[in-house]
Tab-separated table of C-alpha atoms in Angstrom:
chain	number	residue	atom	x	y	z
N	1	UNK	CA	100.015	35.006	105.707
N	2	UNK	CA	98.961	37.416	108.688
N	3	UNK	CA	101.816	39.398	108.527
N	4	UNK	CA	101.325	39.984	104.990
N	5	UNK	CA	97.699	41.417	105.591
N	6	UNK	CA	98.745	43.923	108.122
N	7	UNK	CA	100.663	46.018	106.129
N	8	UNK	CA	98.685	45.488	102.720
N	9	UNK	CA	95.149	45.068	102.501
N	10	UNK	CA	93.205	42.702	100.514
N	11	UNK	CA	91.873	42.980	97.158
N	12	UNK	CA	88.508	42.056	95.196
N	13	UNK	CA	90.064	40.980	91.641
N	14	UNK	CA	93.789	41.240	90.463
N	15	UNK	CA	96.650	39.981	91.294
N	16	UNK	CA	98.969	39.669	93.823
N	17	UNK	CA	102.853	39.163	93.109
N	18	UNK	CA	104.936	38.339	96.456
N	19	UNK	CA	108.271	37.231	97.145
N	20	UNK	CA	109.681	40.198	95.295
N	21	UNK	CA	113.486	40.780	96.482
N	22	UNK	CA	113.312	43.985	98.023
N	23	UNK	CA	113.850	47.417	96.457
N	24	UNK	CA	112.387	45.759	93.234
N	25	UNK	CA	108.683	46.359	93.386
N	26	UNK	CA	108.799	50.064	91.782
N	27	UNK	CA	110.644	47.875	88.657
N	28	UNK	CA	107.728	45.369	88.614
N	29	UNK	CA	105.226	47.960	88.149
N	30	UNK	CA	107.302	49.061	85.486
N	31	UNK	CA	106.983	45.685	83.971
N	32	UNK	CA	103.257	45.800	84.219
N	33	UNK	CA	102.761	49.269	82.901
N	34	UNK	CA	101.431	50.915	85.916
N	35	UNK	CA	102.365	54.834	85.760
N	36	UNK	CA	100.419	58.037	87.176
N	37	UNK	CA	97.917	57.381	84.706
N	38	UNK	CA	97.110	54.355	85.772
N	39	UNK	CA	93.397	53.652	86.516
N	40	UNK	CA	93.819	50.310	88.797
N	41	UNK	CA	94.147	50.493	92.078
N	42	UNK	CA	97.575	49.911	93.035
N	43	UNK	CA	98.920	48.739	96.526
N	44	UNK	CA	102.775	48.023	97.213
N	45	UNK	CA	104.875	47.413	100.562
N	46	UNK	CA	108.459	47.515	100.826
N	47	UNK	CA	110.854	45.886	102.661
N	48	UNK	CA	108.669	43.562	104.660
N	49	UNK	CA	110.726	40.879	107.152
N	50	UNK	CA	110.541	37.746	105.286
N	51	UNK	CA	111.510	34.113	107.038
N	52	UNK	CA	112.906	32.962	103.256
N	53	UNK	CA	114.247	36.652	101.967
N	54	UNK	CA	115.212	38.760	104.732
N	55	UNK	CA	113.264	41.505	103.281
N	56	UNK	CA	110.931	41.556	100.410
N	57	UNK	CA	108.097	43.622	98.266
N	58	UNK	CA	104.813	42.590	97.524
N	59	UNK	CA	102.522	43.888	94.644
N	60	UNK	CA	99.022	43.901	94.881
N	61	UNK	CA	96.761	45.305	91.373
N	62	UNK	CA	93.001	45.894	91.743
N	63	UNK	CA	91.649	44.454	88.558
N	64	UNK	CA	94.667	43.353	86.433
N	65	UNK	CA	95.336	39.608	85.156
N	66	UNK	CA	99.222	39.262	84.214
N	67	UNK	CA	99.763	38.136	81.255
N	68	UNK	CA	102.897	35.827	80.197
N	69	UNK	CA	105.184	38.349	78.703
N	70	UNK	CA	104.953	40.075	82.039
N	71	UNK	CA	105.402	37.088	83.739
N	72	UNK	CA	108.380	36.549	82.061
N	73	UNK	CA	109.840	39.652	82.302
N	74	UNK	CA	109.037	39.709	86.073
N	75	UNK	CA	110.745	35.999	86.523
N	76	UNK	CA	114.005	37.930	84.954
N	77	UNK	CA	113.957	40.331	88.256
N	78	UNK	CA	112.355	38.200	90.422
N	79	UNK	CA	112.957	34.576	89.969
N	80	UNK	CA	111.349	33.126	93.022
N	81	UNK	CA	107.891	35.375	92.976
N	82	UNK	CA	104.885	34.507	93.494
N	83	UNK	CA	101.815	35.060	91.740
N	84	UNK	CA	98.289	35.062	92.868
N	85	UNK	CA	95.583	35.474	90.799
N	86	UNK	CA	92.749	36.464	93.390
N	87	UNK	CA	88.760	36.518	92.253
N	88	UNK	CA	86.131	37.775	94.854
N	89	UNK	CA	88.854	38.120	97.665
N	90	UNK	CA	89.612	34.427	97.374
N	91	UNK	CA	93.273	33.010	95.789
N	92	UNK	CA	91.969	31.774	92.560
N	93	UNK	CA	95.508	30.427	91.508
N	94	UNK	CA	98.525	30.908	92.436
N	95	UNK	CA	102.119	29.496	91.556
N	96	UNK	CA	105.586	30.791	91.474
N	97	UNK	CA	107.132	32.677	88.462
N	98	UNK	CA	109.076	30.360	86.293
N	99	UNK	CA	112.431	31.373	84.749
N	100	UNK	CA	111.954	31.191	81.024
N	101	UNK	CA	115.173	29.461	78.848
N	102	UNK	CA	114.506	32.088	76.081
N	103	UNK	CA	113.244	35.332	76.096
N	104	UNK	CA	112.295	37.243	72.635
N	105	UNK	CA	111.605	40.956	72.021
N	106	UNK	CA	112.352	41.642	76.022
N	107	UNK	CA	115.577	42.510	76.486
N	108	UNK	CA	118.016	44.934	74.738
N	109	UNK	CA	121.307	44.240	73.922
N	110	UNK	CA	123.979	46.338	75.015
N	111	UNK	CA	126.515	45.932	72.813
N	112	UNK	CA	125.920	48.301	69.937
N	113	UNK	CA	127.541	46.718	67.374
N	114	UNK	CA	125.067	43.819	68.005
N	115	UNK	CA	122.808	43.288	64.574
N	116	UNK	CA	119.944	42.917	67.534
N	117	UNK	CA	120.306	46.738	68.132
N	118	UNK	CA	119.906	47.884	64.194
N	119	UNK	CA	117.330	48.675	62.018
N	120	UNK	CA	116.833	45.424	60.923
N	121	UNK	CA	113.434	43.500	60.917
N	122	UNK	CA	115.173	41.805	64.498
N	123	UNK	CA	113.451	40.974	67.803
N	124	UNK	CA	116.094	40.121	70.191
N	125	UNK	CA	116.890	36.770	71.287
N	126	UNK	CA	118.516	35.940	75.353
N	127	UNK	CA	119.160	32.525	76.529
N	128	UNK	CA	118.376	32.661	79.808
N	129	UNK	CA	120.839	30.950	82.227
N	130	UNK	CA	121.632	30.357	86.214
N	131	UNK	CA	125.135	30.451	87.856
N	132	UNK	CA	125.760	30.615	91.217
N	133	UNK	CA	122.383	31.199	92.029
N	134	UNK	CA	122.568	34.874	89.845
N	135	UNK	CA	120.236	35.192	86.665
N	136	UNK	CA	121.940	36.205	83.252
N	137	UNK	CA	121.376	36.084	79.798
N	138	UNK	CA	123.380	35.462	76.868
N	139	UNK	CA	122.721	37.352	73.246
N	140	UNK	CA	121.378	34.944	70.634
N	141	UNK	CA	123.112	36.907	68.089
N	142	UNK	CA	126.142	38.512	69.550
N	143	UNK	CA	126.836	35.951	72.996
N	144	UNK	CA	126.927	39.467	74.872
N	145	UNK	CA	126.227	38.249	78.692
N	146	UNK	CA	123.791	41.034	80.332
N	147	UNK	CA	123.843	40.572	84.547
N	148	UNK	CA	121.935	43.690	85.256
N	149	UNK	CA	118.570	42.233	83.482
N	150	UNK	CA	116.541	45.362	84.894
N	151	UNK	CA	118.905	47.642	83.045
N	152	UNK	CA	117.979	45.856	79.415
N	153	UNK	CA	114.266	45.137	79.656
N	154	UNK	CA	112.390	46.855	76.514
I	1	UNK	CA	125.654	21.074	58.253
I	2	UNK	CA	123.811	23.406	56.604
I	3	UNK	CA	125.052	26.653	57.953
I	4	UNK	CA	128.710	27.676	59.308
I	5	UNK	CA	128.031	30.661	61.572
I	6	UNK	CA	130.049	30.037	64.501
I	7	UNK	CA	132.904	27.363	65.237
I	8	UNK	CA	130.692	26.999	68.649
I	9	UNK	CA	127.901	25.081	66.320
I	10	UNK	CA	130.526	22.371	65.253
I	11	UNK	CA	131.731	19.438	67.647
I	12	UNK	CA	135.065	18.530	67.545
I	13	UNK	CA	134.393	15.321	65.191
I	14	UNK	CA	132.731	17.759	63.095
I	15	UNK	CA	135.489	20.020	62.591
I	16	UNK	CA	137.969	17.126	62.539
I	17	UNK	CA	135.880	15.350	59.959
I	18	UNK	CA	136.195	19.237	57.895
I	19	UNK	CA	139.931	19.164	58.351
I	20	UNK	CA	140.245	15.657	56.821
I	21	UNK	CA	138.339	16.800	53.872
I	22	UNK	CA	140.881	19.363	53.756
I	23	UNK	CA	143.617	17.374	53.682
I	24	UNK	CA	141.719	14.968	50.375
I	25	UNK	CA	141.409	18.598	48.260
I	26	UNK	CA	145.172	19.672	49.128
I	27	UNK	CA	146.122	18.380	45.920
I	28	UNK	CA	143.447	20.345	43.994
I	29	UNK	CA	144.110	23.431	45.877
I	30	UNK	CA	147.122	23.789	44.134
I	31	UNK	CA	145.905	23.106	40.408
I	32	UNK	CA	147.589	19.537	40.634
I	33	UNK	CA	144.794	17.295	40.264
I	34	UNK	CA	140.929	18.668	38.971
I	35	UNK	CA	137.966	18.224	40.824
I	36	UNK	CA	134.721	19.115	39.500
I	37	UNK	CA	132.306	18.425	42.299
I	38	UNK	CA	130.779	21.958	42.414
I	39	UNK	CA	130.236	22.084	38.676
I	40	UNK	CA	126.887	24.340	38.170
I	41	UNK	CA	126.480	25.234	41.897
I	42	UNK	CA	126.821	29.264	42.354
I	43	UNK	CA	128.485	30.710	45.546
I	44	UNK	CA	127.449	34.568	46.339
I	45	UNK	CA	129.970	36.297	48.060
I	46	UNK	CA	128.508	39.133	50.014
I	47	UNK	CA	131.057	41.093	51.624
I	48	UNK	CA	129.862	44.509	53.655
I	49	UNK	CA	133.559	44.853	54.741
I	50	UNK	CA	136.692	45.070	52.628
I	51	UNK	CA	138.510	42.165	52.641
I	52	UNK	CA	141.086	40.423	50.397
I	53	UNK	CA	142.429	37.109	51.409
I	54	UNK	CA	139.268	35.600	53.187
I	55	UNK	CA	136.785	36.817	49.992
I	56	UNK	CA	139.479	35.734	46.986
I	57	UNK	CA	140.360	32.653	49.174
I	58	UNK	CA	136.606	31.470	48.919
I	59	UNK	CA	136.861	32.611	45.341
I	60	UNK	CA	139.318	30.048	44.392
I	61	UNK	CA	138.290	27.274	46.502
I	62	UNK	CA	134.614	27.442	44.732
I	63	UNK	CA	136.433	27.653	41.150
I	64	UNK	CA	138.554	24.911	41.909
I	65	UNK	CA	135.753	22.857	42.218
I	66	UNK	CA	134.418	23.344	39.428
I	67	UNK	CA	131.422	25.777	40.619
I	68	UNK	CA	130.732	29.935	39.822
I	69	UNK	CA	131.154	32.945	42.101
I	70	UNK	CA	128.984	36.366	42.171
I	71	UNK	CA	130.883	38.745	44.415
I	72	UNK	CA	129.357	41.893	45.908
I	73	UNK	CA	131.884	44.446	46.681
I	74	UNK	CA	131.967	46.341	50.081
I	75	UNK	CA	130.778	49.083	47.955
I	76	UNK	CA	128.067	47.424	46.206
I	77	UNK	CA	127.214	45.831	49.516
I	78	UNK	CA	126.975	49.375	51.354
I	79	UNK	CA	124.940	51.087	48.801
I	80	UNK	CA	122.516	48.045	49.064
I	81	UNK	CA	122.270	48.026	52.730
I	82	UNK	CA	121.168	52.445	52.314
I	83	UNK	CA	118.169	51.444	50.758
I	84	UNK	CA	117.239	47.949	51.705
I	85	UNK	CA	117.659	45.594	54.909
I	86	UNK	CA	120.311	42.630	55.018
I	87	UNK	CA	116.905	40.781	55.531
I	88	UNK	CA	115.631	41.475	52.714
I	89	UNK	CA	119.087	41.198	51.079
I	90	UNK	CA	119.982	38.026	51.490
I	91	UNK	CA	116.169	36.739	50.979
I	92	UNK	CA	116.785	38.246	47.136
I	93	UNK	CA	120.173	36.851	47.062
I	94	UNK	CA	119.748	33.352	48.329
I	95	UNK	CA	117.343	32.831	45.655
I	96	UNK	CA	120.245	33.702	43.056
I	97	UNK	CA	122.813	31.232	44.418
I	98	UNK	CA	123.331	28.056	46.043
I	99	UNK	CA	125.556	29.488	49.217
I	100	UNK	CA	125.848	32.922	50.685
I	101	UNK	CA	129.639	34.237	52.650
I	102	UNK	CA	128.811	36.495	54.623
I	103	UNK	CA	131.231	39.360	56.283
I	104	UNK	CA	129.689	42.026	57.839
I	105	UNK	CA	130.672	45.102	60.314
I	106	UNK	CA	127.778	43.893	63.055
I	107	UNK	CA	127.725	40.919	65.220
I	108	UNK	CA	125.511	38.442	64.847
I	109	UNK	CA	124.791	39.602	61.027
I	110	UNK	CA	125.859	36.333	59.702
I	111	UNK	CA	123.325	34.681	62.124
I	112	UNK	CA	120.305	36.637	61.384
I	113	UNK	CA	121.456	36.317	57.835
I	114	UNK	CA	121.097	32.150	57.807
I	115	UNK	CA	117.619	32.449	59.496
I	116	UNK	CA	116.449	35.004	56.869
I	117	UNK	CA	118.171	32.802	53.493
I	118	UNK	CA	116.975	29.697	51.374
I	119	UNK	CA	120.187	28.657	51.196
I	120	UNK	CA	123.363	27.520	53.184
I	121	UNK	CA	125.247	31.062	54.980
I	122	UNK	CA	128.866	30.446	55.915
I	123	UNK	CA	129.988	33.248	58.325
I	124	UNK	CA	133.571	35.144	57.216
I	125	UNK	CA	133.594	37.315	59.961
I	126	UNK	CA	130.984	39.362	61.527
I	127	UNK	CA	132.401	42.404	63.645
I	128	UNK	CA	134.407	41.261	66.712
I	129	UNK	CA	132.255	38.079	66.754
I	130	UNK	CA	133.428	35.223	64.829
I	131	UNK	CA	135.441	33.931	61.978
I	132	UNK	CA	135.067	30.353	62.005
I	133	UNK	CA	136.555	29.285	59.000
I	134	UNK	CA	139.616	31.569	59.626
I	135	UNK	CA	139.528	29.121	62.727
I	136	UNK	CA	139.260	25.849	60.620
I	137	UNK	CA	142.019	26.721	58.793
I	138	UNK	CA	144.454	27.774	61.527
I	139	UNK	CA	143.484	24.666	63.311
I	140	UNK	CA	144.472	22.923	59.648
I	141	UNK	CA	147.492	24.514	59.879
I	142	UNK	CA	148.367	23.434	63.037
I	143	UNK	CA	147.457	19.972	62.722
I	144	UNK	CA	149.685	19.870	59.446
I	145	UNK	CA	152.511	21.971	61.028
I	146	UNK	CA	152.847	20.697	63.926
I	147	UNK	CA	152.056	17.260	63.195
I	148	UNK	CA	148.905	16.896	66.026
I	149	UNK	CA	146.327	19.529	67.749
I	150	UNK	CA	145.906	17.286	70.804
I	151	UNK	CA	148.510	18.337	73.540
I	152	UNK	CA	150.420	21.084	71.890
I	153	UNK	CA	151.088	24.755	73.931
I	154	UNK	CA	149.889	27.886	71.946
I	155	UNK	CA	150.492	31.702	73.143
I	156	UNK	CA	147.564	33.687	71.573
I	157	UNK	CA	149.545	36.835	71.156
I	158	UNK	CA	148.307	41.017	70.736
I	159	UNK	CA	144.756	42.212	70.173
I	160	UNK	CA	142.450	39.368	72.562
I	161	UNK	CA	139.947	41.798	72.941
I	162	UNK	CA	138.720	42.635	70.154
I	163	UNK	CA	140.171	40.035	67.241
I	164	UNK	CA	137.274	38.065	66.319
I	165	UNK	CA	139.789	35.559	65.257
I	166	UNK	CA	141.223	34.823	68.366
I	167	UNK	CA	137.468	35.001	69.732
I	168	UNK	CA	136.670	31.724	67.524
I	169	UNK	CA	139.913	30.063	67.414
I	170	UNK	CA	140.175	29.905	71.303
I	171	UNK	CA	136.994	28.342	71.648
I	172	UNK	CA	137.900	25.607	69.133
I	173	UNK	CA	141.118	25.036	70.539
I	174	UNK	CA	139.471	23.955	74.470
I	175	UNK	CA	137.852	21.296	72.180
I	176	UNK	CA	141.447	19.916	72.299
I	177	UNK	CA	143.819	19.209	74.622
I	178	UNK	CA	145.592	22.509	74.274
I	179	UNK	CA	147.682	24.536	76.628
I	180	UNK	CA	146.571	28.327	76.047
I	181	UNK	CA	148.572	31.102	76.886
I	182	UNK	CA	147.372	34.760	76.478
I	183	UNK	CA	149.729	37.287	75.801
I	184	UNK	CA	148.328	40.883	75.294
I	185	UNK	CA	148.384	44.724	76.748
I	186	UNK	CA	146.070	45.063	79.672
I	187	UNK	CA	143.628	47.053	77.856
I	188	UNK	CA	143.401	44.261	74.678
I	189	UNK	CA	142.796	41.191	77.017
I	190	UNK	CA	140.217	38.594	76.719
I	191	UNK	CA	136.855	40.047	78.121
I	192	UNK	CA	136.580	38.834	81.203
I	193	UNK	CA	133.024	37.352	80.209
I	194	UNK	CA	134.237	35.268	77.472
I	195	UNK	CA	137.306	33.829	79.728
I	196	UNK	CA	134.512	32.603	82.071
I	197	UNK	CA	132.989	30.523	79.465
I	198	UNK	CA	135.750	28.813	78.653
I	199	UNK	CA	137.064	25.639	80.584
I	200	UNK	CA	140.751	24.296	79.583
I	201	UNK	CA	143.838	25.012	80.460
I	202	UNK	CA	144.147	28.723	80.015
I	203	UNK	CA	146.367	31.253	81.889
I	204	UNK	CA	147.776	34.780	81.350
I	205	UNK	CA	151.373	35.163	80.612
I	206	UNK	CA	154.399	37.144	79.564
I	207	UNK	CA	155.974	36.300	76.125
I	208	UNK	CA	159.420	36.210	77.424
I	209	UNK	CA	158.283	33.366	80.231
I	210	UNK	CA	156.644	30.924	77.966
I	211	UNK	CA	158.649	31.519	74.505
I	212	UNK	CA	160.807	28.938	74.992
I	213	UNK	CA	158.810	26.123	75.687
I	214	UNK	CA	155.583	27.279	73.367
I	215	UNK	CA	155.074	24.683	70.146
I	216	UNK	CA	152.488	27.585	68.239
I	217	UNK	CA	153.167	31.575	68.443
I	218	UNK	CA	149.444	32.900	66.897
I	219	UNK	CA	150.286	36.612	66.714
I	220	UNK	CA	147.376	39.526	65.756
I	221	UNK	CA	147.745	42.751	64.405
I	222	UNK	CA	146.705	45.777	67.121
I	223	UNK	CA	144.043	46.810	65.146
I	224	UNK	CA	144.249	50.980	65.058
I	225	UNK	CA	140.771	51.584	64.210
I	226	UNK	CA	139.609	50.036	67.624
I	227	UNK	CA	141.285	53.156	69.746
I	228	UNK	CA	139.988	56.293	69.854
I	229	UNK	CA	143.010	57.807	71.147
I	230	UNK	CA	145.863	57.283	68.741
I	231	UNK	CA	148.466	57.735	71.585
I	232	UNK	CA	146.991	54.998	73.105
I	233	UNK	CA	147.607	53.131	70.232
I	234	UNK	CA	151.313	54.141	70.092
I	235	UNK	CA	151.656	53.098	73.955
I	236	UNK	CA	150.719	49.317	72.843
I	237	UNK	CA	151.074	49.138	68.999
I	238	UNK	CA	155.083	47.804	69.188
I	239	UNK	CA	154.572	46.265	72.874
I	240	UNK	CA	154.815	42.396	71.215
I	241	UNK	CA	156.658	43.196	67.992
I	242	UNK	CA	158.478	39.588	66.668
I	243	UNK	CA	161.551	39.530	65.453
I	244	UNK	CA	164.695	37.416	64.685
I	245	UNK	CA	166.003	37.144	68.336
I	246	UNK	CA	162.345	36.789	69.905
I	247	UNK	CA	162.749	33.646	67.354
I	248	UNK	CA	165.538	32.261	68.373
I	249	UNK	CA	164.133	31.538	72.088
I	250	UNK	CA	161.601	29.236	70.361
I	251	UNK	CA	161.932	26.000	70.100
I	252	UNK	CA	163.232	24.663	66.855
I	253	UNK	CA	159.666	22.513	65.385
I	254	UNK	CA	157.981	25.703	67.103
I	255	UNK	CA	155.986	27.557	64.424
I	256	UNK	CA	154.636	31.394	63.815
I	257	UNK	CA	150.737	31.876	62.867
I	258	UNK	CA	149.374	34.887	61.601
I	259	UNK	CA	145.836	35.053	60.506
I	260	UNK	CA	147.637	38.719	57.944
I	261	UNK	CA	147.508	41.589	57.051
I	262	UNK	CA	150.613	42.094	59.641
I	263	UNK	CA	151.500	45.411	59.611
I	264	UNK	CA	154.759	45.451	61.538
I	265	UNK	CA	154.179	42.887	64.558
I	266	UNK	CA	156.235	40.462	62.738
I	267	UNK	CA	159.831	41.462	61.177
I	268	UNK	CA	160.114	40.800	57.416
I	269	UNK	CA	163.280	39.371	58.365
I	270	UNK	CA	160.901	36.590	60.249
I	271	UNK	CA	159.706	35.653	56.885
I	272	UNK	CA	162.707	33.450	55.814
I	273	UNK	CA	162.707	31.900	59.441
I	274	UNK	CA	161.956	27.759	59.652
I	275	UNK	CA	159.307	28.948	62.252
I	276	UNK	CA	157.270	31.386	59.812
I	277	UNK	CA	154.241	29.534	58.493
I	278	UNK	CA	152.099	32.414	58.561
I	279	UNK	CA	151.919	32.108	53.856
I	280	UNK	CA	151.463	28.396	54.377
I	281	UNK	CA	148.625	29.408	56.814
I	282	UNK	CA	147.382	31.635	54.039
I	283	UNK	CA	147.227	28.609	51.220
I	284	UNK	CA	145.587	26.451	54.034
I	285	UNK	CA	143.031	28.677	53.380
I	286	UNK	CA	141.916	27.358	50.387
I	287	UNK	CA	141.455	23.334	50.669
I	288	UNK	CA	139.625	23.809	54.088
I	289	UNK	CA	137.442	26.569	52.253
I	290	UNK	CA	136.908	23.606	49.412
I	291	UNK	CA	135.841	21.579	52.338
I	292	UNK	CA	133.332	23.673	53.862
I	293	UNK	CA	131.870	24.930	50.665
I	294	UNK	CA	131.653	21.052	49.577
I	295	UNK	CA	130.048	20.107	52.764
I	296	UNK	CA	127.615	23.013	52.692
I	297	UNK	CA	126.020	22.690	49.378
I	298	UNK	CA	125.798	18.767	48.689
């Protein structure tokens, strides 16, 4: 904990996302909808030494409380991430992200012949699975598997 | 059973139940016995892609059981699709009939149709995805012609990459104690992801190495329309041509199947050999589809 505080300052209110695989912090920001127009204060630590992970990233966002859909997306790219909800500089709630079994409307099927990529009124549905410590998702409609989930996040 | 979308939706017991039921309908399919169990029922054949065998065999099956059929041809279906979503088409058509048979070029279209339908939907082929009724008739043919399903060895030959028939069949075969050989040009081999999901005795093989030991030779057409480069197609098109010389190396009791239509992958001279069963296989489509229709509508 001390080690982390050295690299990223405390926030008053908001969300701290810890144990992000090294190199995925920018993707987490994208999931949270943080870009150059964002007003919230955002701090980020990349490639922080970690006993569990070797190297990890950390993201802290002042004034933002994470939503369930965002949690599901983060779980897909950082299945071991820890979420800390901060109020008045104190951790109000701390929990690990949970890999959802099914995700709706947050992944795009890479198969261009899949009905989910047509003009039909349809939301993509993927079943999330873990095999040999690797997370993958399977399309409900065409059965196509996705391994590089980050590339297909909507 | 409400819908039949993928062969994976069925357990081994459910598959066997359909095959047993088909057996009971064989004399009805031949017109020897009359059976009117679907009298008063209407089937909508919704074909967004041209089809002859599948559409006609469903129509025959329905009529043999006393039911009526409304057909929406590829041309009409495509004009519907221009102005209307599949979801809306299904919602409308499912108000007019008791079951829908759908063929569509997009993968997953049948599952999506089922989600929008008030009546049972039967998948008659969705893109390179699934073709479960073909699989059921393939299994039925094997069981009838080899007198068993368990313990057979089968070679799947040709386009294993895009053939929906193969994709459905191989999944079903793994439910039975079968030895499966995959025979295809490298560029048309079964997708690695697909192979990973399968549990069973499955091996890639050269036809000449296994021709003498297999019970079933299942040949598929190498689909010219899948190739962007005609030259590439020509390189593989003739790679698995089954001739009388090939058949002579097979066991006497072995059988040759093909979902049809064929182009030139089986020499017509093979048709008169005892191993050729692909036309009989086409007939078996009728009792099998009768079993499916009665299962979903009664």
